[in-house]
Coordinates of C-alpha atoms and ligand atoms in Angstrom, one line a residue:
M16 CA 34.7 89.0 29.5
G17 CA 38.3 90.4 29.3
K18 CA 40.2 92.1 32.0
P19 CA 39.6 95.8 32.3
T20 CA 42.5 97.9 31.2
C21 CA 43.3 101.1 33.1
T22 CA 45.5 104.2 32.6
P23 CA 46.2 106.9 35.0
L24 CA 45.6 110.4 33.7
V25 CA 47.6 113.0 35.5
G26 CA 47.8 116.8 35.3
L27 CA 50.4 118.7 37.4
E28 CA 50.2 122.0 39.1
I29 CA 53.7 123.1 40.2
H30 CA 54.5 126.1 42.3
V31 CA 58.1 127.4 41.6
Q32 CA 59.6 130.1 43.9
L33 CA 61.4 132.6 41.9
A34 CA 64.8 133.6 43.0
T35 CA 64.3 137.4 43.1
R36 CA 66.1 139.3 45.9
S37 CA 62.9 140.9 47.1
K38 CA 59.3 139.9 47.4
L39 CA 56.6 140.2 44.7
F40 CA 54.8 143.3 45.9
C41 CA 57.3 144.9 48.4
G42 CA 60.9 145.4 49.1
C43 CA 61.4 142.7 51.8
A44 CA 64.2 140.2 51.2
V45 CA 63.3 136.8 50.1
E46 CA 65.4 134.7 52.5
F47 CA 65.0 131.2 53.8
G48 CA 65.8 130.4 57.4
A49 CA 65.8 134.1 58.8
T50 CA 64.4 134.8 62.3
P51 CA 60.7 134.5 62.1
N52 CA 58.9 137.7 61.1
S53 CA 62.1 139.6 60.5
R54 CA 61.5 140.0 56.8
V55 CA 58.3 141.7 56.8
C56 CA 56.9 145.2 56.2
P57 CA 53.3 146.7 56.2
V58 CA 52.6 145.6 52.7
C59 CA 53.3 141.9 53.2
M60 CA 51.7 142.0 56.7
G61 CA 48.5 143.2 55.0
L62 CA 48.2 146.3 57.1
P63 CA 45.3 148.7 55.9
G64 CA 46.2 151.5 53.6
T65 CA 49.3 149.9 52.1
L66 CA 49.8 149.6 48.4
P67 CA 51.6 146.8 46.3
V68 CA 54.4 147.6 43.9
L69 CA 55.2 145.0 41.2
N70 CA 58.7 143.5 41.2
R71 CA 59.8 143.6 37.5
Q72 CA 62.4 140.9 37.9
A73 CA 59.7 138.4 38.9
V74 CA 57.9 139.1 35.7
D75 CA 61.2 138.7 33.7
F76 CA 61.8 135.3 35.3
S77 CA 58.2 134.2 34.6
L78 CA 58.5 135.2 30.9
S79 CA 61.8 133.4 30.5
V80 CA 60.0 130.1 31.8
G81 CA 57.0 130.9 29.6
V82 CA 59.3 131.2 26.5
A83 CA 61.2 128.1 27.4
L84 CA 58.0 126.2 27.7
N85 CA 56.9 127.4 24.2
C86 CA 53.9 129.3 25.6
R87 CA 51.9 132.1 24.2
I88 CA 52.9 135.2 26.1
A89 CA 50.0 137.4 27.0
R90 CA 50.8 141.0 26.0
H91 CA 48.1 142.1 28.3
S92 CA 47.4 140.5 31.7
K93 CA 46.2 141.6 35.1
W94 CA 46.1 140.8 38.8
D95 CA 43.3 139.2 40.7
R96 CA 42.3 138.7 44.3
K97 CA 41.8 135.2 45.3
S98 CA 39.9 135.2 48.6
Y99 CA 40.9 132.9 51.3
Y100 CA 41.2 133.3 55.0
Y101 CA 44.2 131.8 56.7
P102 CA 46.6 133.5 59.3
D103 CA 49.6 132.9 57.1
L104 CA 48.1 135.4 54.5
P105 CA 46.9 138.3 56.6
K106 CA 45.4 140.3 53.7
N107 CA 42.7 137.6 53.4
Y108 CA 43.3 137.3 49.7
Q109 CA 46.1 136.1 47.6
I110 CA 47.3 138.3 44.6
S111 CA 47.2 135.8 41.6
Q112 CA 46.2 135.8 38.0
Y113 CA 42.9 134.3 37.1
D114 CA 41.5 134.6 33.6
L115 CA 44.5 136.4 31.9
P116 CA 47.7 134.4 33.0
L117 CA 51.0 135.6 31.8
A118 CA 51.7 132.4 29.6
E119 CA 49.4 129.9 28.0
S120 CA 49.2 126.9 25.6
G121 CA 52.7 125.7 25.6
F122 CA 54.5 122.4 25.8
F123 CA 57.4 120.7 27.4
E124 CA 59.5 118.0 25.9
I125 CA 60.6 115.3 28.3
P126 CA 62.7 112.2 27.8
S127 CA 60.7 109.1 27.3
N128 CA 62.1 105.6 26.4
G129 CA 65.0 106.9 24.4
S130 CA 62.8 109.4 22.6
T131 CA 60.9 112.4 23.8
R132 CA 57.3 113.1 24.7
R133 CA 55.4 116.4 24.6
I134 CA 53.5 117.3 27.7
R135 CA 51.1 120.3 27.0
I136 CA 51.3 123.3 29.3
R137 CA 47.9 124.9 30.0
R138 CA 49.1 128.0 31.7
A139 CA 51.7 129.7 33.8
H140 CA 50.8 132.6 36.0
L141 CA 52.5 134.6 38.7
E142 CA 51.2 134.9 42.3
E143 CA 52.4 135.5 45.9
D144 CA 53.2 132.8 48.3
A145 CA 51.6 132.5 51.8
G146 CA 53.6 132.5 55.1
K147 CA 53.9 129.5 57.4
N148 CA 51.8 128.4 60.2
I149 CA 53.9 126.6 62.8
H150 CA 52.4 123.9 65.0
D151 CA 55.2 122.8 67.0
T152 CA 54.2 124.6 70.3
P153 CA 51.6 122.8 72.4
G154 CA 48.3 124.8 72.7
C155 CA 49.0 127.3 70.1
T156 CA 49.8 128.0 66.5
L157 CA 52.6 130.4 65.6
V158 CA 52.8 132.2 62.2
D159 CA 55.9 133.3 60.4
L160 CA 55.2 135.9 57.7
N161 CA 58.7 135.8 56.2
R162 CA 57.7 133.9 53.1
T163 CA 54.4 135.8 52.7
G164 CA 54.6 137.7 49.4
T165 CA 57.4 135.6 47.9
P166 CA 56.9 135.4 44.1
L167 CA 55.6 132.0 42.9
L168 CA 55.2 130.9 39.3
E169 CA 52.3 128.4 39.1
I170 CA 52.6 126.1 36.1
V171 CA 49.7 124.0 35.1
T172 CA 49.9 121.1 32.6
E173 CA 47.2 119.5 30.7
P174 CA 46.3 115.9 31.9
D175 CA 48.8 114.4 29.4
I176 CA 50.8 112.4 31.8
T177 CA 50.1 108.6 31.9
S178 CA 52.3 107.1 34.6
A179 CA 53.8 108.0 38.0
E180 CA 57.3 107.5 36.5
E181 CA 56.5 110.0 33.7
A182 CA 55.3 112.5 36.3
Y183 CA 58.5 112.0 38.2
T184 CA 60.6 112.7 35.0
F185 CA 58.6 115.8 34.2
C186 CA 59.1 117.2 37.7
T187 CA 63.0 116.5 37.6
E188 CA 63.2 118.0 34.1
L189 CA 61.3 121.0 35.1
Q190 CA 63.6 121.6 38.1
R191 CA 66.5 121.5 35.6
L192 CA 64.8 123.9 33.4
V193 CA 64.3 126.5 36.1
T194 CA 67.8 126.1 37.4
Y195 CA 69.4 126.4 33.9
L196 CA 67.3 129.5 33.3
G197 CA 68.5 130.8 36.6
V198 CA 65.0 131.8 37.7
S199 CA 64.9 129.5 40.7
E200 CA 67.3 127.5 42.9
G201 CA 64.7 124.7 42.6
N202 CA 65.7 123.5 46.1
M203 CA 63.1 121.0 47.3
K204 CA 64.4 121.1 50.9
K205 CA 63.7 124.8 51.1
G206 CA 60.2 124.2 49.6
Q207 CA 61.1 126.1 46.4
M208 CA 59.2 123.6 44.3
R209 CA 55.9 122.2 45.3
F210 CA 53.9 119.8 43.3
E211 CA 50.1 119.0 43.2
P212 CA 49.1 116.2 40.9
N213 CA 45.6 115.8 39.8
V214 CA 44.9 112.0 39.2
N215 CA 42.1 109.9 37.8
V216 CA 42.0 106.6 36.1
I217 CA 40.4 105.7 32.6
I218 CA 39.1 102.2 32.7
Q219 CA 38.0 100.2 29.6
D220 CA 35.8 97.4 30.4
D221 CA 33.8 95.4 27.9
G222 CA 33.8 98.3 25.4
V223 CA 32.7 100.8 28.1
E224 CA 34.9 103.6 29.2
Y225 CA 34.8 104.7 32.9
R226 CA 36.6 107.7 34.4
T227 CA 37.1 107.8 38.2
P228 CA 36.7 111.1 40.2
I229 CA 39.8 113.3 40.1
S230 CA 41.8 113.6 43.3
E231 CA 44.2 116.6 43.8
I232 CA 47.1 115.6 46.0
K233 CA 48.2 118.8 47.8
N234 CA 51.6 120.1 48.5
L235 CA 54.1 117.5 47.7
N236 CA 57.6 118.5 48.1
S237 CA 59.8 115.7 46.7
F238 CA 60.0 113.9 43.5
K239 CA 59.6 110.7 45.3
A240 CA 56.4 111.7 47.0
V241 CA 55.0 112.7 43.6
R242 CA 55.7 109.1 42.3
G243 CA 54.5 107.5 45.4
A244 CA 51.3 109.5 45.6
I245 CA 50.4 109.0 41.9
D246 CA 51.1 105.3 42.2
Y247 CA 49.0 104.9 45.3
E248 CA 46.1 106.9 43.8
F249 CA 46.1 104.8 40.6
R250 CA 45.7 101.7 42.7
R251 CA 43.2 103.1 45.2
Q252 CA 40.9 104.6 42.5
F253 CA 40.9 101.4 40.5
A254 CA 40.1 99.3 43.7
D255 CA 37.3 101.8 44.6
W256 CA 35.9 101.4 41.0
Q257 CA 36.1 97.6 41.2
S258 CA 34.1 97.5 44.4
D259 CA 31.6 100.1 43.2
H260 CA 31.1 100.8 39.5
G261 CA 29.3 104.0 40.6
F262 CA 32.7 105.4 41.6
V263 CA 33.0 107.6 38.5
I264 CA 33.4 111.2 37.7
G265 CA 30.1 113.1 38.2
Q266 CA 28.6 110.6 40.5
R267 CA 31.2 111.1 43.2
P268 CA 32.7 114.5 44.0
N269 CA 36.4 115.2 43.2
D270 CA 38.5 115.7 46.3
N271 CA 41.6 117.0 47.8
R272 CA 44.0 114.6 49.5
G273 CA 47.3 114.7 51.4
W274 CA 50.3 112.4 51.2
N275 CA 51.3 110.6 54.3
D276 CA 55.0 109.8 53.7
D277 CA 55.3 107.5 56.7
R278 CA 52.4 105.3 55.7
Q279 CA 52.9 105.9 51.9
V280 CA 49.2 106.5 51.4
T281 CA 47.1 109.5 50.4
E282 CA 44.4 110.7 52.9
F283 CA 41.1 112.5 52.3
Q284 CA 41.3 116.2 53.3
R285 CA 38.2 117.8 52.0
G286 CA 35.9 118.0 49.0
K287 CA 37.3 120.1 46.1
E288 CA 36.4 123.9 46.0
A289 CA 35.2 125.3 42.7
A290 CA 36.6 128.6 41.3
H291 CA 33.6 130.5 42.4
D292 CA 34.4 129.6 46.0
Y293 CA 37.4 131.9 45.8
R294 CA 35.4 135.0 44.7
Y295 CA 38.1 136.1 42.2
F296 CA 37.9 139.7 41.2
P297 CA 40.5 142.1 39.6
D298 CA 42.8 143.8 42.2
P299 CA 42.1 147.5 42.2
D300 CA 45.4 148.4 43.6
L301 CA 47.4 147.2 40.7
V302 CA 47.5 148.3 37.1
P303 CA 47.3 145.7 34.3
L304 CA 50.5 144.3 33.0
E305 CA 51.4 145.2 29.5
I306 CA 54.3 143.4 27.9
D307 CA 55.6 145.2 24.7
D308 CA 57.7 143.9 21.9
A309 CA 61.0 145.3 23.3
W310 CA 60.5 143.5 26.7
L311 CA 59.6 140.2 25.1
D312 CA 62.6 140.5 22.6
R313 CA 64.9 141.2 25.5
I314 CA 63.7 138.0 27.2
R315 CA 64.0 136.0 24.0
G316 CA 67.6 137.3 23.6
Q317 CA 68.5 135.9 27.0
A318 CA 67.4 132.3 26.0
V319 CA 70.0 129.6 27.0
E320 CA 70.4 126.1 25.6
L321 CA 68.0 123.8 27.5
P322 CA 69.1 120.7 29.3
L323 CA 67.5 118.1 26.9
A324 CA 69.0 119.8 23.9
R325 CA 72.4 120.1 25.6
R326 CA 72.4 116.3 26.7
S327 CA 71.9 115.3 23.1
R328 CA 74.5 117.7 21.8
L329 CA 77.1 116.6 24.4
A330 CA 76.3 112.8 24.0
E331 CA 76.7 113.1 20.2
A332 CA 79.8 115.4 20.1
H333 CA 81.8 113.4 22.5
D334 CA 80.4 110.0 22.0
L335 CA 79.1 109.8 25.6
S336 CA 76.5 107.3 27.0
E337 CA 73.1 108.8 27.6
E338 CA 73.5 108.1 31.4
D339 CA 76.8 110.0 31.6
A340 CA 75.6 112.9 29.5
D341 CA 72.5 113.1 31.7
T342 CA 74.6 113.1 34.8
I343 CA 76.7 115.9 33.5
V344 CA 73.9 118.2 32.2
A345 CA 71.8 117.7 35.4
D346 CA 73.3 120.9 36.8
R347 CA 74.2 123.9 34.6
T348 CA 77.5 124.9 36.2
T349 CA 78.7 121.3 35.9
A350 CA 77.9 121.1 32.2
D351 CA 79.6 124.5 31.7
L352 CA 82.7 123.1 33.5
F353 CA 82.7 120.0 31.5
E354 CA 82.7 122.0 28.3
A355 CA 85.5 124.1 29.6
V356 CA 87.5 121.0 30.6
I357 CA 87.2 119.8 27.0
D358 CA 88.2 123.2 25.7
A359 CA 91.2 123.0 27.7
G360 CA 92.3 119.8 26.0
G361 CA 90.8 117.2 28.3
P362 CA 90.1 113.9 26.4
A363 CA 86.3 113.9 26.4
E364 CA 85.7 110.2 27.1
L365 CA 88.0 110.2 30.1
V366 CA 86.9 113.6 31.4
A367 CA 83.2 112.3 31.3
K368 CA 84.3 109.1 33.3
Q369 CA 86.0 111.3 35.8
F370 CA 83.1 113.6 36.2
V371 CA 80.8 110.7 36.8
N372 CA 83.0 108.5 39.0
V373 CA 85.5 110.8 40.6
W374 CA 84.4 114.4 40.8
L375 CA 80.8 113.7 41.4
K376 CA 81.6 111.5 44.4
L377 CA 83.8 114.2 45.9
A378 CA 81.2 116.7 45.2
K379 CA 78.5 114.7 47.0
E380 CA 80.6 114.2 50.0
R381 CA 80.8 118.0 50.3
G382 CA 77.1 118.5 49.6
A383 CA 78.0 120.3 46.4
T384 CA 77.9 120.0 42.6
V385 CA 80.9 119.3 40.4
G386 CA 80.6 122.7 39.1
G387 CA 80.6 124.1 42.6
L388 CA 83.9 122.4 43.7
G389 CA 85.9 125.3 42.4
V390 CA 88.5 123.3 40.5
E391 CA 90.0 125.1 37.5
P392 CA 89.1 123.4 34.3
G393 CA 92.8 123.3 33.1
R394 CA 93.7 121.2 36.1
M395 CA 90.8 118.8 35.5
A396 CA 91.9 118.5 31.9
R397 CA 95.5 117.7 32.9
L398 CA 94.3 115.1 35.4
A399 CA 92.4 113.2 32.7
M400 CA 95.5 113.5 30.3
L401 CA 97.7 111.8 32.9
V402 CA 95.4 108.8 32.9
Q403 CA 95.2 108.9 29.2
G404 CA 99.0 108.9 28.8
G405 CA 99.4 106.0 31.2
T406 CA 101.4 108.2 33.7
I407 CA 98.8 107.3 36.4
S408 CA 96.1 104.8 36.9
A409 CA 92.4 105.5 37.0
T410 CA 92.5 104.6 40.7
A411 CA 95.4 107.0 41.4
A412 CA 93.4 109.7 39.8
N413 CA 90.8 109.3 42.6
R414 CA 93.4 110.2 45.2
I415 CA 95.0 113.1 43.2
A416 CA 91.5 114.5 42.6
A417 CA 90.7 114.5 46.3
R418 CA 94.1 116.3 47.0
M419 CA 93.4 118.8 44.3
L420 CA 90.5 120.1 46.3
E421 CA 92.9 120.9 49.2
V422 CA 96.1 122.3 47.5
D423 CA 96.8 124.2 44.4
D424 CA 99.6 121.9 43.1
S425 CA 99.4 120.6 39.6
P426 CA 98.1 117.0 39.1
E427 CA 101.6 116.2 37.8
D428 CA 103.3 117.3 41.0
L429 CA 100.6 115.6 43.1
A430 CA 101.2 112.4 41.2
K431 CA 104.9 112.6 42.2
T432 CA 104.6 113.8 45.7
L433 CA 101.9 111.2 46.6
G434 CA 104.1 108.5 44.8
L435 CA 101.4 107.6 42.4
L436 CA 103.4 107.6 39.2
Q437 CA 102.5 104.4 37.5
V438 CA 105.0 101.6 38.0
Q439 CA 105.9 99.9 34.9
D440 CA 109.0 98.2 36.4
T441 CA 108.3 94.4 35.7
A442 CA 110.2 93.2 38.7
E443 CA 108.2 95.3 41.2
L444 CA 104.9 94.5 39.3
E445 CA 105.8 90.8 39.6
R446 CA 106.3 90.9 43.2
W447 CA 102.7 92.5 43.6
V448 CA 101.3 89.8 41.4
E449 CA 102.9 87.2 43.5
E450 CA 101.4 88.7 46.6
A451 CA 98.0 88.9 45.1
F452 CA 98.1 85.3 44.0
A453 CA 99.3 84.1 47.5
A454 CA 96.5 86.0 49.2
N455 CA 93.7 84.8 46.9
S456 CA 94.3 81.2 46.1
R457 CA 90.5 80.7 45.5
A458 CA 90.4 83.2 42.6
V459 CA 93.5 81.7 41.3
T460 CA 92.0 78.2 41.2
D461 CA 88.8 79.6 39.5
A462 CA 90.8 81.2 36.9
L463 CA 92.6 78.0 36.3
T464 CA 89.8 75.6 36.4
K465 CA 86.6 77.4 35.6
P466 CA 86.7 78.8 32.1
K467 CA 83.4 80.6 32.6
K468 CA 84.6 82.3 35.7
A469 CA 88.1 82.9 34.5
P470 CA 87.6 86.5 33.2
K471 CA 86.0 87.6 36.4
S472 CA 88.7 86.0 38.5
I473 CA 91.5 87.7 36.5
G474 CA 89.7 91.0 36.8
F475 CA 89.6 90.4 40.5
L476 CA 93.2 89.5 40.8
R477 CA 94.1 92.6 38.8
G478 CA 92.1 94.7 41.2
Q479 CA 94.0 93.2 44.1
V480 CA 97.3 94.1 42.4
M481 CA 96.1 97.6 42.0
R482 CA 95.1 97.7 45.7
I483 CA 98.4 96.2 46.9
S484 CA 100.3 98.7 44.8
G485 CA 98.3 101.6 46.2
G486 CA 97.0 102.3 42.7
R487 CA 100.6 102.6 41.2
A488 CA 100.6 99.4 39.1
D489 CA 100.1 99.9 35.5
P490 CA 96.8 98.0 35.1
R491 CA 97.5 96.9 31.5
L492 CA 101.0 95.4 32.4
A493 CA 99.6 94.0 35.6
G494 CA 97.0 92.1 33.6
E495 CA 99.6 90.8 31.2
L496 CA 101.7 89.5 34.0
I497 CA 98.7 87.8 35.7
E498 CA 97.9 86.0 32.5
K499 CA 101.5 85.0 32.0
R500 CA 101.7 83.7 35.6
L501 CA 98.5 81.6 35.1
Q502 CA 99.7 80.0 31.9
G503 CA 102.8 78.9 33.7
M504 CA 100.8 77.2 36.4
D505 CA 99.6 73.6 36.6
P506 CA 95.6 73.6 36.7
S507 CA 95.6 70.6 39.0
Ligands
LIG23 ZN1 57.2 143.2 52.9
LIG24 MN1 48.6 128.7 43.3

């Protein structure tokens, strides 16, 4: 008997909060962090006698996602009431789309081992979000209806995902997609993207195939939680099947589980409800949604280059590594800025290096993106040119870049005022080399006596010269002087 083989099978449900200014069916502002219950009106509070009015922008945003996900767009769709009773949705139903979603039968290409993989999209529909129940006061639960009625796009994939890592990639790529399209900020901390993986495991054992019951893991709000929860479920379901071969679909109910981030486990919440439990029926307050050619053409006309395509184009055009290209396209404004810097004459390879090693670091310190730093492309281009021409070292570029965020001076002027113009004066360089040798006798000995370690030791010594010179030494010349000095030394 061989060892059983098993594969996880994952489908994802993703809720994306759309970046409309007002809510889906009323004029209240969509705003995060406002005073509780200050962004509400009779419609989103569910008072009797009120009528919903559809937000056209939310439909536009949904359509552009549907088009980008290669979906068939429904020319005719409608609104349905999904019954459920929670205080955070005071109408006692959610307005959603049941049998006629806005978009269906698409696919999304994600990077996979140097190539791409197609994950099929089952559907994408528009619905309203619920508010928030707040449990931080002992003895009572508070409710904040500010979020109630916020437009959500629910995207459902087919169960085509076969690992936790692939699910992670899917989610990050989808976040890029929606931010590129400008339809959502995709901010996880603000709950603007929430993930619900459906996971089960296919087990092949002695020619027999088993499928474990499906668990839906509710409301994950980070990529890491998605990966962790799927990984955990895969192991748990396989272990359950090993201890009881009756643990298969149909013989055990599917369930809903929650993710415990502290313990890194999923926990049983409840058995899974079926669609009939929700008592869906068409909302009599809303007319069906008709999308005509002109509307769809307008949306298609606004299509932008998508992140994956942009990454390949930039990598190819400028000879960038996949990693660097990936970092640059992660955010659309950063990718736009990168291209503007190239257009302004920046040498692509160096500009890419500075984006990844210099600007990104500065951006992270400020909680921003490179594109959000507000530095003019022309100034970034000139900084890269200074390094390319040997006027300043790569190390000096770090300090100049940091200063460029504070003052409007040109990189050339800053190089002068900060005393960072590269020193090519041999006498001065020799003094720095001497100092580096004196302070690092161990590296000098290694360079002389251990051929295998020599390149590393020489690199280290050059780094020390750069440090001692405050980044002003010409690294190429410094390297030459180090080698020369070593050659003149006695290995014993
Ligand atoms: Zn309202
Ligand atoms: Mn939903």
